[in-house]
PDB file of C-alpha atoms in Angstrom:
ATOM      1  CA  ASN A   1       0.000   0.000   0.000  1.00 67.00           C
ATOM      2  CA  ALA A   2       1.981   2.986  -1.302  1.00 80.00           C
ATOM      3  CA  MET A   3       1.963   6.234   0.638  1.00 93.00           C
ATOM      4  CA  LEU A   4      -0.362   8.900  -0.719  1.00 97.00           C
ATOM      5  CA  LYS A   5       1.479  11.815  -2.281  1.00 98.00           C
ATOM      6  CA  ILE A   6       0.170  15.274  -1.435  1.00 98.00           C
ATOM      7  CA  SER A   7       1.223  18.505  -3.081  1.00 98.00           C
ATOM      8  CA  VAL A   8       0.525  21.675  -1.111  1.00 98.00           C
ATOM      9  CA  VAL A   9       0.583  24.608  -3.533  1.00 98.00           C
ATOM     10  CA  LEU A  10       1.273  28.015  -2.025  1.00 98.00           C
ATOM     11  CA  CYS A  11       1.529  31.388  -3.757  1.00 97.00           C
ATOM     12  CA  THR A  12       3.482  34.216  -2.214  1.00 97.00           C
ATOM     13  CA  TYR A  13       3.581  37.924  -2.883  1.00 96.00           C
ATOM     14  CA  ASN A  14       5.286  40.285  -0.426  1.00 96.00           C
ATOM     15  CA  GLY A  15       4.380  37.865   2.347  1.00 96.00           C
ATOM     16  CA  GLU A  16       7.400  38.242   4.642  1.00 97.00           C
ATOM     17  CA  LYS A  17       5.315  39.129   7.685  1.00 95.00           C
ATOM     18  CA  TYR A  18       3.509  35.815   8.183  1.00 96.00           C
ATOM     19  CA  ILE A  19       5.090  33.372   5.726  1.00 98.00           C
ATOM     20  CA  ARG A  20       7.336  31.516   8.195  1.00 98.00           C
ATOM     21  CA  GLU A  21       4.418  30.764  10.502  1.00 97.00           C
ATOM     22  CA  GLN A  22       2.382  29.427   7.586  1.00 98.00           C
ATOM     23  CA  ILE A  23       5.210  27.335   6.102  1.00 98.00           C
ATOM     24  CA  ASP A  24       6.044  25.808   9.494  1.00 98.00           C
ATOM     25  CA  SER A  25       2.398  24.886  10.076  1.00 98.00           C
ATOM     26  CA  ILE A  26       2.309  23.153   6.660  1.00 98.00           C
ATOM     27  CA  LEU A  27       5.558  21.273   7.305  1.00 98.00           C
ATOM     28  CA  GLU A  28       4.193  20.106  10.675  1.00 98.00           C
ATOM     29  CA  GLN A  29       1.212  18.318   9.088  1.00 98.00           C
ATOM     30  CA  SER A  30       0.944  14.822  10.492  1.00 97.00           C
ATOM     31  CA  GLY A  31      -0.688  11.836   8.830  1.00 96.00           C
ATOM     32  CA  ASN A  32      -0.335   8.897   6.539  1.00 93.00           C
ATOM     33  CA  PHE A  33       1.089  10.627   3.447  1.00 97.00           C
ATOM     34  CA  ASP A  34       4.170  12.174   1.876  1.00 97.00           C
ATOM     35  CA  LEU A  35       3.826  15.935   1.603  1.00 98.00           C
ATOM     36  CA  ASP A  36       5.657  18.212  -0.818  1.00 98.00           C
ATOM     37  CA  LEU A  37       5.342  21.972  -0.516  1.00 98.00           C
ATOM     38  CA  TRP A  38       5.522  23.851  -3.823  1.00 98.00           C
ATOM     39  CA  VAL A  39       5.674  27.634  -3.779  1.00 98.00           C
ATOM     40  CA  ARG A  40       5.385  30.130  -6.614  1.00 98.00           C
ATOM     41  CA  ASP A  41       6.481  33.642  -5.782  1.00 97.00           C
ATOM     42  CA  ASP A  42       4.643  36.257  -7.815  1.00 95.00           C
ATOM     43  CA  GLY A  43       7.557  38.701  -8.016  1.00 93.00           C
ATOM     44  CA  SER A  44       7.857  39.803  -4.354  1.00 95.00           C
ATOM     45  CA  LYS A  45       9.785  42.985  -3.597  1.00 95.00           C
ATOM     46  CA  ASP A  46      10.301  42.263   0.132  1.00 96.00           C
ATOM     47  CA  SER A  47      12.328  39.475   1.777  1.00 98.00           C
ATOM     48  CA  THR A  48       9.866  36.676   0.859  1.00 98.00           C
ATOM     49  CA  GLN A  49      12.236  35.170  -1.739  1.00 98.00           C
ATOM     50  CA  GLN A  50      15.142  35.062   0.738  1.00 98.00           C
ATOM     51  CA  ILE A  51      12.902  33.262   3.256  1.00 98.00           C
ATOM     52  CA  LEU A  52      11.836  30.733   0.606  1.00 98.00           C
ATOM     53  CA  GLN A  53      15.454  30.180  -0.412  1.00 98.00           C
ATOM     54  CA  GLU A  54      16.383  29.491   3.208  1.00 98.00           C
ATOM     55  CA  TYR A  55      13.717  26.742   3.483  1.00 98.00           C
ATOM     56  CA  ALA A  56      14.685  25.361   0.052  1.00 98.00           C
ATOM     57  CA  GLN A  57      18.328  25.043   1.131  1.00 98.00           C
ATOM     58  CA  GLN A  58      17.124  22.919   4.041  1.00 98.00           C
ATOM     59  CA  ARG A  59      15.183  20.833   1.468  1.00 97.00           C
ATOM     60  CA  LYS A  60      11.867  21.691   3.064  1.00 97.00           C
ATOM     61  CA  LEU A  61      10.148  23.079  -0.035  1.00 98.00           C
ATOM     62  CA  HIS A  62      10.477  23.711  -3.782  1.00 98.00           C
ATOM     63  CA  TRP A  63       9.977  27.213  -5.113  1.00 98.00           C
ATOM     64  CA  TYR A  64      10.308  29.347  -8.205  1.00 97.00           C
ATOM     65  CA  THR A  65       9.462  32.890  -9.132  1.00 95.00           C
ATOM     66  CA  GLY A  66       7.949  34.375 -12.239  1.00 89.00           C
ATOM     67  CA  GLU A  67       6.266  37.395 -13.701  1.00 88.00           C
ATOM     68  CA  ASN A  68       3.474  38.920 -11.690  1.00 89.00           C
ATOM     69  CA  LEU A  69       0.429  36.900 -12.771  1.00 92.00           C
ATOM     70  CA  GLY A  70      -1.859  37.690  -9.846  1.00 92.00           C
ATOM     71  CA  ALA A  71      -3.077  35.092  -7.347  1.00 93.00           C
ATOM     72  CA  ALA A  72      -5.524  33.196  -9.580  1.00 95.00           C
ATOM     73  CA  HIS A  73      -3.123  32.470 -12.456  1.00 97.00           C
ATOM     74  CA  SER A  74      -0.248  31.939 -10.045  1.00 96.00           C
ATOM     75  CA  PHE A  75      -2.094  29.067  -8.312  1.00 97.00           C
ATOM     76  CA  ILE A  76      -3.160  27.455 -11.583  1.00 98.00           C
ATOM     77  CA  ASP A  77       0.422  27.738 -12.882  1.00 97.00           C
ATOM     78  CA  LEU A  78       1.575  25.769  -9.821  1.00 97.00           C
ATOM     79  CA  VAL A  79      -1.028  23.025 -10.277  1.00 98.00           C
ATOM     80  CA  ARG A  80      -0.050  22.713 -13.950  1.00 98.00           C
ATOM     81  CA  LYS A  81       3.632  22.316 -13.060  1.00 97.00           C
ATOM     82  CA  CYS A  82       3.230  19.824 -10.185  1.00 97.00           C
ATOM     83  CA  LYS A  83       2.201  16.597 -11.851  1.00 98.00           C
ATOM     84  CA  GLY A  84       1.925  13.128 -10.388  1.00 97.00           C
ATOM     85  CA  TYR A  85       0.352  13.691  -6.961  1.00 98.00           C
ATOM     86  CA  ASP A  86      -2.710  11.940  -5.490  1.00 97.00           C
ATOM     87  CA  TYR A  87      -4.096  15.095  -3.911  1.00 98.00           C
ATOM     88  CA  TYR A  88      -3.498  18.844  -4.143  1.00 98.00           C
ATOM     89  CA  ALA A  89      -4.136  21.433  -1.424  1.00 98.00           C
ATOM     90  CA  PHE A  90      -4.249  25.212  -1.846  1.00 98.00           C
ATOM     91  CA  ALA A  91      -2.502  27.308   0.819  1.00 98.00           C
ATOM     92  CA  ASP A  92      -2.465  31.064   1.368  1.00 97.00           C
ATOM     93  CA  GLN A  93       0.645  32.845   2.615  1.00 97.00           C
ATOM     94  CA  ASP A  94      -0.712  34.214   5.875  1.00 95.00           C
ATOM     95  CA  ASP A  95      -2.789  31.544   7.628  1.00 97.00           C
ATOM     96  CA  TYR A  96      -1.984  28.951  10.250  1.00 98.00           C
ATOM     97  CA  TRP A  97      -2.877  25.261   9.871  1.00 98.00           C
ATOM     98  CA  MET A  98      -3.688  22.759  12.626  1.00 98.00           C
ATOM     99  CA  THR A  99      -1.518  19.639  12.343  1.00 98.00           C
ATOM    100  CA  ASN A 100      -4.451  17.417  11.235  1.00 98.00           C
ATOM    101  CA  LYS A 101      -5.749  19.702   8.454  1.00 98.00           C
ATOM    102  CA  ILE A 102      -4.518  17.667   5.487  1.00 98.00           C
ATOM    103  CA  GLN A 103      -5.320  14.285   7.044  1.00 98.00           C
ATOM    104  CA  MET A 104      -8.952  15.262   7.741  1.00 98.00           C
ATOM    105  CA  GLY A 105      -9.425  16.360   4.140  1.00 98.00           C
ATOM    106  CA  VAL A 106      -7.751  13.271   2.741  1.00 97.00           C
ATOM    107  CA  ASN A 107      -9.918  11.041   4.957  1.00 97.00           C
ATOM    108  CA  SER A 108     -13.025  12.626   3.413  1.00 97.00           C
ATOM    109  CA  LEU A 109     -11.713  12.335  -0.144  1.00 97.00           C
ATOM    110  CA  CYS A 110     -10.560   8.726   0.226  1.00 94.00           C
ATOM    111  CA  LYS A 111     -14.167   7.672   0.853  1.00 94.00           C
ATOM    112  CA  LEU A 112     -15.263   9.073  -2.519  1.00 92.00           C
ATOM    113  CA  ASN A 113     -15.120   7.800  -6.076  1.00 86.00           C
ATOM    114  CA  ASN A 114     -11.651   9.002  -7.047  1.00 87.00           C
ATOM    115  CA  SER A 115     -12.023   8.009 -10.686  1.00 95.00           C
ATOM    116  CA  ILE A 116     -13.924  11.301 -11.166  1.00 97.00           C
ATOM    117  CA  PRO A 117     -12.981  14.845 -10.086  1.00 98.00           C
ATOM    118  CA  GLU A 118     -13.554  15.341  -6.355  1.00 98.00           C
ATOM    119  CA  LEU A 119     -13.122  18.508  -4.302  1.00 98.00           C
ATOM    120  CA  TYR A 120     -13.135  18.965  -0.529  1.00 98.00           C
ATOM    121  CA  PHE A 121     -13.347  22.236   1.369  1.00 98.00           C
ATOM    122  CA  ALA A 122     -13.885  23.097   5.021  1.00 98.00           C
ATOM    123  CA  ASN A 123     -14.709  25.815   7.466  1.00 97.00           C
ATOM    124  CA  ALA A 124     -12.035  28.064   8.970  1.00 97.00           C
ATOM    125  CA  GLU A 125     -11.692  29.989  12.194  1.00 97.00           C
ATOM    126  CA  LEU A 126     -11.439  33.757  11.795  1.00 96.00           C
ATOM    127  CA  VAL A 127      -8.519  35.256  13.724  1.00 95.00           C
ATOM    128  CA  GLU A 128      -6.828  38.632  14.203  1.00 94.00           C
ATOM    129  CA  SER A 129      -3.422  39.292  12.644  1.00 91.00           C
ATOM    130  CA  ASN A 130      -1.776  37.935  15.828  1.00 93.00           C
ATOM    131  CA  LEU A 131      -3.874  34.714  15.579  1.00 95.00           C
ATOM    132  CA  GLU A 132      -6.193  35.792  18.425  1.00 95.00           C
ATOM    133  CA  PRO A 133      -9.632  34.214  17.770  1.00 95.00           C
ATOM    134  CA  LEU A 134     -12.383  36.554  16.576  1.00 94.00           C
ATOM    135  CA  GLY A 135     -14.916  34.149  18.032  1.00 93.00           C
ATOM    136  CA  ARG A 136     -16.468  32.845  14.834  1.00 94.00           C
ATOM    137  CA  ASN A 137     -15.964  30.704  11.765  1.00 96.00           C
ATOM    138  CA  VAL A 138     -16.247  31.763   8.130  1.00 94.00           C
ATOM    139  CA  TYR A 139     -19.358  29.691   7.379  1.00 94.00           C
ATOM    140  CA  VAL A 140     -22.335  30.005   9.659  1.00 91.00           C
ATOM    141  CA  SER A 141     -24.568  27.916   7.408  1.00 90.00           C
ATOM    142  CA  MET A 142     -23.883  25.223   4.830  1.00 90.00           C
ATOM    143  CA  PRO A 143     -22.577  26.643   1.503  1.00 93.00           C
ATOM    144  CA  ARG A 144     -24.649  25.764  -1.571  1.00 94.00           C
ATOM    145  CA  LYS A 145     -23.217  23.010  -3.744  1.00 95.00           C
ATOM    146  CA  ASP A 146     -25.585  22.948  -6.739  1.00 97.00           C
ATOM    147  CA  PHE A 147     -23.953  23.878 -10.043  1.00 98.00           C
ATOM    148  CA  GLU A 148     -26.302  26.754 -10.949  1.00 98.00           C
ATOM    149  CA  THR A 149     -25.813  28.639  -7.680  1.00 97.00           C
ATOM    150  CA  LEU A 150     -22.098  27.881  -7.467  1.00 97.00           C
ATOM    151  CA  CYS A 151     -21.436  29.487 -10.889  1.00 98.00           C
ATOM    152  CA  CYS A 152     -22.966  32.750  -9.668  1.00 97.00           C
ATOM    153  CA  ALA A 153     -21.997  32.788  -6.001  1.00 95.00           C
ATOM    154  CA  GLY A 154     -18.668  30.983  -5.657  1.00 93.00           C
ATOM    155  CA  GLY A 155     -17.504  31.533  -2.116  1.00 88.00           C
ATOM    156  CA  TYR A 156     -15.673  28.307  -1.296  1.00 96.00           C
ATOM    157  CA  LEU A 157     -12.613  29.029   0.806  1.00 96.00           C
ATOM    158  CA  GLY A 158      -9.579  28.219  -1.336  1.00 97.00           C
ATOM    159  CA  CYS A 159      -7.162  27.834   1.569  1.00 97.00           C
ATOM    160  CA  THR A 160      -9.249  24.891   2.836  1.00 98.00           C
ATOM    161  CA  MET A 161      -9.552  23.141  -0.543  1.00 98.00           C
ATOM    162  CA  ILE A 162      -8.055  19.744  -1.301  1.00 98.00           C
ATOM    163  CA  PHE A 163      -8.754  18.038  -4.620  1.00 98.00           C
ATOM    164  CA  ASN A 164      -7.866  14.785  -6.317  1.00 98.00           C
ATOM    165  CA  ALA A 165      -5.605  13.891  -9.235  1.00 98.00           C
ATOM    166  CA  GLU A 166      -8.567  13.579 -11.628  1.00 98.00           C
ATOM    167  CA  LEU A 167      -9.478  17.229 -11.147  1.00 98.00           C
ATOM    168  CA  ALA A 168      -5.808  18.294 -11.265  1.00 98.00           C
ATOM    169  CA  LYS A 169      -5.326  16.430 -14.572  1.00 98.00           C
ATOM    170  CA  MET A 170      -8.213  18.347 -16.138  1.00 98.00           C
ATOM    171  CA  ILE A 171      -6.280  21.544 -15.334  1.00 98.00           C
ATOM    172  CA  GLN A 172      -2.866  20.134 -16.294  1.00 98.00           C
ATOM    173  CA  ASN A 173      -3.967  18.800 -19.688  1.00 97.00           C
ATOM    174  CA  LYS A 174      -5.425  22.081 -20.934  1.00 98.00           C
ATOM    175  CA  PRO A 175      -3.912  25.511 -21.632  1.00 97.00           C
ATOM    176  CA  MET A 176      -3.892  28.178 -18.929  1.00 97.00           C
ATOM    177  CA  PRO A 177      -7.425  29.614 -18.572  1.00 97.00           C
ATOM    178  CA  GLU A 178      -7.716  33.183 -19.802  1.00 94.00           C
ATOM    179  CA  LYS A 179      -9.902  34.778 -17.169  1.00 96.00           C
ATOM    180  CA  MET A 180     -10.773  33.629 -13.691  1.00 97.00           C
ATOM    181  CA  PHE A 181     -12.724  35.403 -10.971  1.00 94.00           C
ATOM    182  CA  MET A 182     -10.409  33.661  -8.486  1.00 95.00           C
ATOM    183  CA  HIS A 183      -8.545  30.331  -8.612  1.00 97.00           C
ATOM    184  CA  ASP A 184     -10.711  28.670  -5.947  1.00 97.00           C
ATOM    185  CA  PHE A 185     -13.981  29.839  -7.528  1.00 97.00           C
ATOM    186  CA  TYR A 186     -12.752  28.609 -10.935  1.00 98.00           C
ATOM    187  CA  VAL A 187     -11.649  25.175  -9.681  1.00 98.00           C
ATOM    188  CA  ALA A 188     -14.925  24.624  -7.799  1.00 98.00           C
ATOM    189  CA  VAL A 189     -17.028  25.510 -10.860  1.00 98.00           C
ATOM    190  CA  LEU A 190     -14.815  23.304 -13.041  1.00 98.00           C
ATOM    191  CA  CYS A 191     -15.236  20.324 -10.697  1.00 98.00           C
ATOM    192  CA  SER A 192     -19.002  20.741 -10.645  1.00 98.00           C
ATOM    193  CA  ALA A 193     -19.212  21.363 -14.423  1.00 98.00           C
ATOM    194  CA  LEU A 194     -17.395  18.082 -15.067  1.00 98.00           C
ATOM    195  CA  GLY A 195     -19.923  16.185 -12.946  1.00 97.00           C
ATOM    196  CA  GLY A 196     -17.459  15.795 -10.083  1.00 97.00           C
ATOM    197  CA  GLY A 197     -18.246  15.603  -6.380  1.00 97.00           C
ATOM    198  CA  ILE A 198     -17.911  18.405  -3.853  1.00 97.00           C
ATOM    199  CA  VAL A 199     -17.738  17.652  -0.151  1.00 97.00           C
ATOM    200  CA  TYR A 200     -17.930  20.225   2.645  1.00 98.00           C
ATOM    201  CA  ASP A 201     -16.595  19.772   6.186  1.00 98.00           C
ATOM    202  CA  GLU A 202     -18.232  22.107   8.701  1.00 97.00           C
ATOM    203  CA  LYS A 203     -15.327  21.794  11.134  1.00 98.00           C
ATOM    204  CA  SER A 204     -12.313  24.107  11.040  1.00 98.00           C
ATOM    205  CA  TYR A 205      -8.704  22.937  10.946  1.00 98.00           C
ATOM    206  CA  MET A 206      -7.034  26.286  10.376  1.00 98.00           C
ATOM    207  CA  LYS A 207      -6.814  29.894  11.520  1.00 98.00           C
ATOM    208  CA  TYR A 208      -7.833  32.299   8.749  1.00 97.00           C
ATOM    209  CA  ARG A 209      -6.025  35.544   9.392  1.00 94.00           C
ATOM    210  CA  GLN A 210      -7.908  38.810   8.841  1.00 91.00           C
ATOM    211  CA  HIS A 211      -5.650  41.809   8.316  1.00 76.00           C
ATOM    212  CA  GLY A 212      -5.245  44.924   6.207  1.00 63.00           C
ATOM    213  CA  ASN A 213      -3.658  43.170   3.227  1.00 55.00           C
ATOM    214  CA  ASN A 214      -5.958  40.205   2.635  1.00 52.00           C
ATOM    215  CA  VAL A 215      -6.515  39.709  -1.095  1.00 46.00           C
ATOM    216  CA  ILE A 216     -10.089  38.744  -0.286  1.00 48.00           C
ATOM    217  CA  GLY A 217     -11.040  38.873   3.369  1.00 50.00           C
ATOM    218  CA  VAL A 218     -14.439  38.184   4.847  1.00 56.00           C
ATOM    219  CA  ALA A 219     -16.617  41.209   4.114  1.00 51.00           C
ATOM    220  CA  LYS A 220     -17.373  43.477   7.017  1.00 52.00           C
ATOM    221  CA  GLY A 221     -21.150  43.403   7.060  1.00 55.00           C
ATOM    222  CA  THR A 222     -22.020  47.088   7.114  1.00 61.00           C
ATOM    223  CA  VAL A 223     -24.754  48.305   4.821  1.00 64.00           C
ATOM    224  CA  PHE A 224     -22.333  50.786   3.261  1.00 65.00           C
ATOM    225  CA  SER A 225     -19.694  48.147   2.456  1.00 66.00           C
ATOM    226  CA  ARG A 226     -22.415  45.882   1.038  1.00 65.00           C
ATOM    227  CA  LEU A 227     -23.645  48.648  -1.272  1.00 69.00           C
ATOM    228  CA  LYS A 228     -20.099  49.415  -2.333  1.00 71.00           C
ATOM    229  CA  GLU A 229     -19.544  45.738  -3.124  1.00 68.00           C
ATOM    230  CA  ILE A 230     -22.748  45.485  -5.177  1.00 64.00           C
ATOM    231  CA  SER A 231     -22.130  48.653  -7.164  1.00 68.00           C
ATOM    232  CA  SER A 232     -18.453  48.150  -7.958  1.00 70.00           C
ATOM    233  CA  LYS A 233     -17.772  46.314 -11.186  1.00 71.00           C
ATOM    234  CA  ASN A 234     -15.483  43.308 -11.071  1.00 67.00           C
ATOM    235  CA  ARG A 235     -12.768  43.553 -13.713  1.00 80.00           C
ATOM    236  CA  ILE A 236     -13.231  39.846 -14.320  1.00 91.00           C
ATOM    237  CA  GLY A 237     -16.652  38.614 -13.366  1.00 95.00           C
ATOM    238  CA  ILE A 238     -18.696  35.433 -13.589  1.00 97.00           C
ATOM    239  CA  ALA A 239     -19.436  36.015 -17.292  1.00 97.00           C
ATOM    240  CA  GLU A 240     -15.745  36.113 -18.258  1.00 97.00           C
ATOM    241  CA  GLN A 241     -15.000  33.106 -16.063  1.00 97.00           C
ATOM    242  CA  ALA A 242     -17.866  31.073 -17.575  1.00 98.00           C
ATOM    243  CA  TYR A 243     -16.615  31.950 -21.061  1.00 98.00           C
ATOM    244  CA  SER A 244     -13.056  30.818 -20.173  1.00 98.00           C
ATOM    245  CA  LEU A 245     -14.437  27.481 -18.933  1.00 98.00           C
ATOM    246  CA  LEU A 246     -16.454  27.007 -22.131  1.00 98.00           C
ATOM    247  CA  LEU A 247     -13.396  27.761 -24.290  1.00 98.00           C
ATOM    248  CA  LEU A 248     -11.388  24.968 -22.646  1.00 98.00           C
ATOM    249  CA  TYR A 249     -13.953  22.385 -21.568  1.00 98.00           C
ATOM    250  CA  ARG A 250     -16.966  22.554 -23.870  1.00 98.00           C
ATOM    251  CA  ILE A 251     -16.345  19.021 -25.177  1.00 97.00           C
ATOM    252  CA  ASP A 252     -16.152  17.635 -21.615  1.00 97.00           C
ATOM    253  CA  LEU A 253     -19.477  19.076 -20.445  1.00 98.00           C
ATOM    254  CA  ASP A 254     -22.999  17.708 -20.315  1.00 96.00           C
ATOM    255  CA  ASN A 255     -25.566  19.689 -22.255  1.00 97.00           C
ATOM    256  CA  LYS A 256     -27.186  21.051 -19.071  1.00 97.00           C
ATOM    257  CA  GLN A 257     -23.905  22.450 -17.708  1.00 97.00           C
ATOM    258  CA  GLU A 258     -22.912  23.840 -21.094  1.00 98.00           C
ATOM    259  CA  LYS A 259     -26.231  25.677 -21.473  1.00 98.00           C
ATOM    260  CA  TRP A 260     -25.974  27.232 -18.012  1.00 98.00           C
ATOM    261  CA  LEU A 261     -22.404  28.436 -18.599  1.00 98.00           C
ATOM    262  CA  GLU A 262     -23.567  29.910 -21.938  1.00 98.00           C
ATOM    263  CA  LYS A 263     -26.342  31.751 -20.122  1.00 98.00           C
ATOM    264  CA  ILE A 264     -23.874  33.198 -17.595  1.00 98.00           C
ATOM    265  CA  SER A 265     -21.217  34.075 -20.156  1.00 98.00           C
ATOM    266  CA  ASN A 266     -23.791  36.104 -22.116  1.00 98.00           C
ATOM    267  CA  TYR A 267     -25.687  37.578 -19.192  1.00 97.00           C
ATOM    268  CA  LYS A 268     -24.361  41.151 -19.560  1.00 96.00           C
ATOM    269  CA  LYS A 269     -25.353  41.437 -23.224  1.00 97.00           C
ATOM    270  CA  THR A 270     -28.874  42.726 -22.575  1.00 96.00           C
ATOM    271  CA  VAL A 271     -30.746  44.176 -19.619  1.00 96.00           C
ATOM    272  CA  PHE A 272     -33.268  41.369 -20.080  1.00 97.00           C
ATOM    273  CA  SER A 273     -30.625  38.657 -19.690  1.00 97.00           C
ATOM    274  CA  GLN A 274     -29.313  40.417 -16.553  1.00 97.00           C
ATOM    275  CA  MET A 275     -32.822  40.315 -15.119  1.00 97.00           C
ATOM    276  CA  MET A 276     -33.333  36.689 -16.108  1.00 97.00           C
ATOM    277  CA  LEU A 277     -30.167  35.566 -14.316  1.00 97.00           C
ATOM    278  CA  ALA A 278     -30.687  37.871 -11.318  1.00 97.00           C
ATOM    279  CA  PHE A 279     -34.187  36.534 -10.651  1.00 97.00           C
ATOM    280  CA  SER A 280     -33.539  32.955 -11.763  1.00 97.00           C
ATOM    281  CA  THR A 281     -35.386  30.363  -9.686  1.00 96.00           C
ATOM    282  CA  ARG A 282     -32.562  27.901 -10.368  1.00 96.00           C
ATOM    283  CA  THR A 283     -30.192  29.693  -8.003  1.00 96.00           C
ATOM    284  CA  HIS A 284     -30.641  29.254  -4.242  1.00 95.00           C
ATOM    285  CA  TYR A 285     -28.266  31.344  -2.163  1.00 93.00           C
ATOM    286  CA  MET A 286     -26.915  30.378   1.233  1.00 89.00           C
ATOM    287  CA  ASN A 287     -28.908  33.042   3.097  1.00 89.00           C
ATOM    288  CA  MET A 288     -31.006  36.089   2.361  1.00 90.00           C
ATOM    289  CA  ASN A 289     -28.105  38.483   2.739  1.00 89.00           C
ATOM    290  CA  MET A 290     -25.994  36.605   0.190  1.00 90.00           C
ATOM    291  CA  GLY A 291     -28.998  36.244  -2.116  1.00 94.00           C
ATOM    292  CA  ILE A 292     -29.706  39.963  -2.146  1.00 94.00           C
ATOM    293  CA  LYS A 293     -26.043  40.826  -2.686  1.00 93.00           C
ATOM    294  CA  VAL A 294     -25.473  38.426  -5.609  1.00 95.00           C
ATOM    295  CA  ARG A 295     -28.854  39.008  -7.288  1.00 96.00           C
ATOM    296  CA  LEU A 296     -28.422  42.800  -7.125  1.00 96.00           C
ATOM    297  CA  SER A 297     -24.889  42.771  -8.488  1.00 95.00           C
ATOM    298  CA  ILE A 298     -26.031  40.479 -11.354  1.00 97.00           C
ATOM    299  CA  LEU A 299     -28.976  42.802 -12.009  1.00 96.00           C
ATOM    300  CA  LEU A 300     -26.539  45.727 -12.338  1.00 94.00           C
ATOM    301  CA  GLY A 301     -24.161  43.675 -14.524  1.00 94.00           C
ATOM    302  CA  ASN A 302     -21.414  43.988 -11.921  1.00 93.00           C
ATOM    303  CA  ARG A 303     -20.989  40.398 -10.790  1.00 94.00           C
TER     304      ARG A 303
END
């Protein structure tokens, strides 16, 4: 019975402040597997690269640097380069993992049908920049897993995601996607589009740091910030992401999935199609707050 091989893929960008804590927590994972840590630095200007080099010299991780691609493309670049693992886990540069995080995810995935794409994600504990608990987890209720809602809402926490070789191969055997809302959103939609399984674990095995520089933190729930979020246009939204998925995977999709991605990729073309998607009865958001936010931003063509 060969040991499972796990690749943890971590992207860094000016992450000197918290990166050691995160790397150490990844290297301290315990369980029945071999773990390799792969890091892509997105052109840091601080001491991040020196820190990575130090760990690499001790043979604790592999890393490389490249042009500034942004987080989404940086993560996908890593997955495309790291072939031959049983499972892949996304890691952010500023969190802290409990020692059983990987093993709990792998336990869930091992029970599934690993001849098809399978994706696991979990809850996470919100903490201050010094890792002091904020007294709550990211998910209060169960995130929606149906394909239609997922394509519009996203919202699976990338730093908790672990996925199998079948899903990784679908990314590795195609060109780099053109436009992604975010790497975790893209990978979740891809898994679901391909008829794969998605499993959610309501427990938390990590501390999710909230600080001034989060790429995407958990929204502060004020009315003003909500309105700002709804009315600001995303440079790359769900329409562009759906179109990128269709470009690469059309031949791999069932008719139903293909049609829905078509609908989303074209939703901004007319006011009528914005209304149709905004008020669709096929989407069922996690709670009223989320529903209002996503439906309104779709209605305004800003999602």
